[in-house]
Structure formats: C-alpha cells, structure tokens
C-alpha cells in the first residue's frame, strides 16, 4: 500500500484541473459560486459529515464597504477522520476541519479548491497514515466532482 499511495495521488491529481505546489487541488465549476457551494454543502451533508460554517467572503466585504469577486468557504468534517490525523500530528488541527473554497477569477470563471491530503501529510509530517490519507483524498475528490456535476 505504501508504494501504491503515491501512484494513487498522481492519478487523482492528473484528473484535476490544477494541483499546485501550494497544496490546493482546484477544479473548474460550470455553476455560480453560490450554486457551487450549495451543491458542495449538500454533498458533504449527504455523506454524514458536519458543516461547521459557511462564510460568504464577498458578502462580508460588502458589509465593510469593500468589493471583491464572489468567494464562499465551507468548513466541514468528521471527527472519525480528523482525530487520528491530529493524534499523529497535533499541528494538522490548523488545517482541520476540512475546507472547500468556491471562488470566481478575474475572467468570471468559477473554481472549487481544497487542500490535498498530500499537502496535509507533508506540511505536518504525518507518517504511517497512508490508508487514512488515501481515503481522505479519494473522499474529497469524489465530493468535489459530485458537487460539480
């Protein structure tokens, strides 16, 4: 499994629009920011995960008298997945619960971004949790793709 994990990550990243060095996996959406996030929230809830918060950055900017392109952040998770990672490396709690960001670029295109499991592993030095990280990566990929259908 240890040898299979990097290959699985490479396959997952190859089907994503962009998996940057910054640890984000970003996929283009054909929906608006609000619709993309509505869909992502519904998928997350259908998987039995908890939605902790949904932040509309554009709306918050507007209340401060500022403008920005649409951007919404969903914060979600499940202690069954996150707790073992935090036990392995307490600093991963800075990146958990999981987050998904729907955002509009300067050309009016909408994107959905999430941290990759490989990023979390490398950033926090998580070792010996390949199965759980693989499940996390597969789950995030499946949820984002379902939301973008």
XYZ file of C-alpha atoms in Angstrom:
149
model
C 0.000 0.000 0.000
C 2.881 2.384 0.765
C 4.102 2.096 -2.829
C 0.577 2.385 -4.189
C -0.263 5.611 -2.302
C 1.964 7.962 -4.374
C 0.608 6.404 -7.572
C -2.976 6.920 -6.400
C -2.229 10.568 -5.605
C -0.666 11.075 -9.025
C -3.771 9.678 -10.710
C -6.076 11.863 -8.623
C -4.022 14.963 -9.377
C -3.870 14.221 -13.091
C -7.656 14.435 -13.401
C -7.788 17.741 -11.532
C -7.523 20.994 -13.401
C -4.762 22.209 -11.146
C -2.893 20.713 -8.228
C -0.385 23.396 -7.382
C 2.708 23.457 -5.255
C 0.623 25.404 -2.747
C -1.216 22.188 -1.871
C -4.509 23.193 -3.457
C -6.480 20.998 -5.791
C -8.584 23.323 -7.957
C -11.331 22.234 -10.338
C -13.377 24.415 -12.703
C -17.100 24.720 -11.996
C -19.838 25.391 -14.535
C -22.047 26.779 -11.754
C -22.040 30.135 -9.953
C -20.092 30.457 -6.709
C -23.300 30.277 -4.642
C -24.641 27.284 -6.586
C -21.275 25.511 -6.417
C -21.199 25.945 -2.654
C -24.876 24.924 -2.280
C -24.051 21.744 -4.164
C -20.867 21.083 -2.160
C -22.712 21.616 1.116
C -25.450 19.178 0.053
C -22.876 16.525 -0.918
C -20.978 16.956 2.366
C -24.188 16.581 4.374
C -25.261 13.553 2.320
C -22.011 11.859 3.407
C -22.933 12.363 7.068
C -20.287 14.999 7.651
C -20.828 18.057 9.825
C -20.917 21.520 8.255
C -19.374 23.813 10.855
C -19.603 27.075 8.913
C -20.192 28.641 5.533
C -18.570 32.018 5.034
C -19.544 34.349 2.196
C -16.401 36.464 1.865
C -17.979 38.662 -0.830
C -20.973 39.489 1.357
C -18.714 40.214 4.332
C -16.594 42.545 2.188
C -19.752 44.359 1.115
C -20.785 44.950 4.751
C -17.385 46.603 5.259
C -17.958 48.868 2.248
C -15.496 46.928 0.105
C -15.909 44.974 -3.092
C -14.499 41.656 -4.173
C -15.370 38.867 -6.560
C -17.660 36.156 -5.183
C -15.966 33.686 -2.843
C -17.506 31.308 -0.318
C -15.775 28.975 2.122
C -17.305 25.782 3.521
C -15.807 24.342 6.725
C -16.733 20.700 7.305
C -15.508 17.426 8.692
C -15.939 14.297 10.741
C -14.065 13.555 13.992
C -13.610 9.920 12.907
C -11.306 11.092 10.124
C -9.731 14.158 11.674
C -8.956 12.902 15.171
C -6.478 10.177 14.118
C -4.628 12.749 11.997
C -4.495 15.212 14.904
C -3.256 12.425 17.199
C -0.484 11.692 14.691
C 0.426 15.374 14.339
C -1.344 17.944 16.523
C -0.424 20.813 14.174
C -2.743 19.430 11.479
C -5.558 20.922 13.573
C -4.688 24.286 11.980
C -5.928 22.816 8.666
C -8.874 20.888 10.095
C -11.821 20.799 9.831
C -11.612 20.458 6.069
C -12.357 23.437 3.851
C -13.670 23.957 0.333
C -13.482 27.337 -1.379
C -15.713 28.309 -4.314
C -14.343 31.432 -5.974
C -14.603 33.496 -9.137
C -11.494 34.587 -11.015
C -10.935 37.837 -12.917
C -12.410 36.305 -16.077
C -15.677 35.339 -14.391
C -14.800 31.630 -14.245
C -15.732 29.758 -11.080
C -13.428 27.299 -9.335
C -13.644 24.923 -6.371
C -10.456 24.461 -4.323
C -9.499 22.138 -1.437
C -6.256 21.234 0.308
C -4.788 17.975 -0.937
C -4.164 15.137 1.508
C -0.547 15.053 0.315
C -0.193 18.695 1.329
C -1.517 17.945 4.812
C 0.803 14.925 5.081
C 3.885 16.861 4.004
C 3.104 20.103 5.840
C 2.566 18.334 9.152
C 4.985 15.417 8.783
C 2.252 12.798 9.080
C 3.723 9.314 8.706
C 2.166 5.866 8.795
C -1.338 7.071 7.917
C -1.302 6.325 4.181
C -4.606 4.440 4.217
C -6.450 7.232 6.028
C -4.870 9.939 3.862
C -5.742 7.961 0.737
C -9.334 7.670 1.920
C -9.380 11.409 2.631
C -8.019 12.247 -0.835
C -10.476 9.904 -2.536
C -13.367 11.276 -0.477
C -12.546 14.915 -1.213
C -12.114 14.177 -4.901
C -15.428 12.327 -5.047
C -17.324 15.016 -3.154
C -15.960 17.880 -5.245
C -16.662 16.061 -8.504
C -20.208 15.206 -7.362
C -20.796 18.859 -6.435
C -19.601 19.986 -9.860
C -21.804 17.625 -11.912
